Amino acid sequence: MVVRFFRSLTRSLLLVALLLAATVDLWIRRPKYGAGGAIWIHGWCRRIVSAMGIKVTVTGWLPESGAVVSNHLSYLDILLYSATRPFIMVAKSEIKGWPLLGRLTAQAGTVYVDRGGGPPTYPAVNRAMAAAYQRGLPVLFFPEGTTTNGEGVLPFRRGLFHSVLNNGIVMRTAALRLSIHGENGAAIVADDVCWWGDAYFGPHIFKCLGLEGLAAQIDFNDTPVEGADRFVLSENAQARVAESYAALAAEGVFTANLQIHREVAISA
């Protein structure tokens, strides 16, 4: 417990230092809004993920454009995906008001969605999504609409699938699995890594930063998802993500029986 506490403390201080450094770098470099910002923040996400001690392994081919949908487990997800390659992200609107992170994500062209906003918010969101698809990078969103404990993949909410169909965008899928390996006492992925339910952010991330052997595996599926309308498209995408996630969970370890097309070494 003492070792884990000091590991948490050290990584917390390093994380804050990196966020401050990124903010200063943003002010100095002033990368262009959108794709330029996403490319810039990609480098910082690699540094942050490395500082957090997370091993990231990627299977499949990294997408170059279009839409990508994934399951959603934690506040770590955006960091992890952004560390693999530049993405235009879709995130909940609350993030825009977070200290440091709000400014950084905004510069990367993040599309902010007001969860629970209902039909009045759809036109503005669809316009923002249409603009995001024109920035030359893949657009990543999490259609479950919430984070989970990793037991499975929830049904996908269909709202953002309008923008995919309306703009003739090719959609692909990705699945993310988190695991821990090492001496971590009674820590479990569902509670100490996944962030869901009524868990408070501060205490949770402090505990998470103290974990030994935190690992993430991301599997990209290059086959486009098809569907004549948003109902069919969302169901087909959810089934694809659920299948990929189940395959990752069944492996149990990173190197078992998976053909690794590309392993991304996340380092500063």
mmCIF file of N, CA and C in Angstrom, residues 22-23 33-34 37-38 40-42 87-91 95-112:
data_model
loop_
_atom_site.group_PDB
_atom_site.id
_atom_site.type_symbol
_atom_site.label_atom_id
_atom_site.label_comp_id
_atom_site.label_asym_id
_atom_site.label_seq_id
_atom_site.Cartn_x
_atom_site.Cartn_y
_atom_site.Cartn_z
ATOM 1 N N ALA A 22 2.112 21.243 -21.389
ATOM 2 C CA ALA A 22 1.346 21.225 -22.635
ATOM 3 C C ALA A 22 0.611 22.545 -22.840
ATOM 4 N N THR A 23 0.087 23.099 -21.763
ATOM 5 C CA THR A 23 -0.611 24.381 -21.860
ATOM 6 C C THR A 23 0.337 25.494 -22.287
ATOM 7 N N TYR A 33 -6.291 25.250 -35.184
ATOM 8 C CA TYR A 33 -7.459 24.569 -34.636
ATOM 9 C C TYR A 33 -7.840 23.391 -35.531
ATOM 10 N N GLY A 34 -8.242 22.293 -34.930
ATOM 11 C CA GLY A 34 -8.698 21.137 -35.691
ATOM 12 C C GLY A 34 -7.594 20.131 -35.904
ATOM 13 N N GLY A 37 -4.245 20.932 -34.307
ATOM 14 C CA GLY A 37 -4.292 20.734 -32.866
ATOM 15 C C GLY A 37 -4.319 19.272 -32.484
ATOM 16 N N ALA A 38 -5.029 18.460 -33.279
ATOM 17 C CA ALA A 38 -5.101 17.025 -32.990
ATOM 18 C C ALA A 38 -3.740 16.362 -33.164
ATOM 19 N N TRP A 40 -0.885 17.925 -32.855
ATOM 20 C CA TRP A 40 -0.068 18.437 -31.746
ATOM 21 C C TRP A 40 -0.373 17.685 -30.452
ATOM 22 N N ILE A 41 -1.652 17.494 -30.132
ATOM 23 C CA ILE A 41 -2.004 16.859 -28.863
ATOM 24 C C ILE A 41 -1.678 15.366 -28.870
ATOM 25 N N HIS A 42 -1.580 14.775 -30.056
ATOM 26 C CA HIS A 42 -1.167 13.370 -30.170
ATOM 27 C C HIS A 42 0.189 13.152 -29.501
ATOM 28 N N PHE A 87 -6.644 11.906 -33.769
ATOM 29 C CA PHE A 87 -8.075 11.761 -34.013
ATOM 30 C C PHE A 87 -8.763 13.093 -33.739
ATOM 31 N N ILE A 88 -9.881 13.326 -34.411
ATOM 32 C CA ILE A 88 -10.842 14.329 -33.969
ATOM 33 C C ILE A 88 -11.793 13.600 -33.031
ATOM 34 N N MET A 89 -11.884 14.046 -31.800
ATOM 35 C CA MET A 89 -12.661 13.344 -30.791
ATOM 36 C C MET A 89 -14.049 13.961 -30.605
ATOM 37 N N VAL A 90 -14.973 13.125 -30.175
ATOM 38 C CA VAL A 90 -16.286 13.579 -29.733
ATOM 39 C C VAL A 90 -16.358 13.302 -28.238
ATOM 40 N N ALA A 91 -16.666 14.315 -27.449
ATOM 41 C CA ALA A 91 -16.642 14.169 -25.994
ATOM 42 C C ALA A 91 -17.825 14.902 -25.373
ATOM 43 N N ILE A 95 -16.412 18.475 -20.452
ATOM 44 C CA ILE A 95 -14.951 18.531 -20.546
ATOM 45 C C ILE A 95 -14.474 19.911 -20.981
ATOM 46 N N LYS A 96 -15.301 20.598 -21.757
ATOM 47 C CA LYS A 96 -14.908 21.916 -22.256
ATOM 48 C C LYS A 96 -14.626 22.887 -21.119
ATOM 49 N N GLY A 97 -15.269 22.693 -19.975
ATOM 50 C CA GLY A 97 -15.074 23.588 -18.846
ATOM 51 C C GLY A 97 -14.029 23.133 -17.848
ATOM 52 N N TRP A 98 -13.389 21.991 -18.094
ATOM 53 C CA TRP A 98 -12.380 21.493 -17.160
ATOM 54 C C TRP A 98 -11.108 22.334 -17.261
ATOM 55 N N PRO A 99 -10.454 22.613 -16.131
ATOM 56 C CA PRO A 99 -9.185 23.349 -16.173
ATOM 57 C C PRO A 99 -8.139 22.601 -17.010
ATOM 58 N N LEU A 100 -7.409 23.322 -17.809
ATOM 59 C CA LEU A 100 -6.334 22.804 -18.667
ATOM 60 C C LEU A 100 -6.880 21.889 -19.761
ATOM 61 N N LEU A 101 -7.554 20.801 -19.382
ATOM 62 C CA LEU A 101 -8.021 19.829 -20.369
ATOM 63 C C LEU A 101 -9.018 20.439 -21.341
ATOM 64 N N GLY A 102 -9.864 21.332 -20.849
ATOM 65 C CA GLY A 102 -10.839 21.962 -21.724
ATOM 66 C C GLY A 102 -10.173 22.733 -22.849
ATOM 67 N N ARG A 103 -9.158 23.498 -22.515
ATOM 68 C CA ARG A 103 -8.444 24.284 -23.530
ATOM 69 C C ARG A 103 -7.690 23.384 -24.490
ATOM 70 N N LEU A 104 -7.070 22.349 -23.981
ATOM 71 C CA LEU A 104 -6.282 21.451 -24.822
ATOM 72 C C LEU A 104 -7.168 20.686 -25.797
ATOM 73 N N THR A 105 -8.281 20.145 -25.305
ATOM 74 C CA THR A 105 -9.164 19.372 -26.183
ATOM 75 C C THR A 105 -9.854 20.258 -27.206
ATOM 76 N N ALA A 106 -10.184 21.477 -26.822
ATOM 77 C CA ALA A 106 -10.834 22.387 -27.761
ATOM 78 C C ALA A 106 -9.930 22.694 -28.947
ATOM 79 N N GLN A 107 -8.643 22.885 -28.695
ATOM 80 C CA GLN A 107 -7.706 23.201 -29.771
ATOM 81 C C GLN A 107 -7.583 22.052 -30.756
ATOM 82 N N ALA A 108 -7.832 20.831 -30.288
ATOM 83 C CA ALA A 108 -7.743 19.651 -31.154
ATOM 84 C C ALA A 108 -9.009 19.429 -31.971
ATOM 85 N N GLY A 109 -9.929 20.398 -31.953
ATOM 86 C CA GLY A 109 -11.133 20.293 -32.762
ATOM 87 C C GLY A 109 -12.191 19.373 -32.202
ATOM 88 N N THR A 110 -12.121 19.067 -30.914
ATOM 89 C CA THR A 110 -13.082 18.160 -30.290
ATOM 90 C C THR A 110 -14.509 18.654 -30.482
ATOM 91 N N VAL A 111 -15.394 17.735 -30.842
ATOM 92 C CA VAL A 111 -16.824 18.030 -30.942
ATOM 93 C C VAL A 111 -17.450 17.732 -29.587
ATOM 94 N N TYR A 112 -18.050 18.726 -28.978
ATOM 95 C CA TYR A 112 -18.644 18.548 -27.652
ATOM 96 C C TYR A 112 -20.139 18.276 -27.791
#
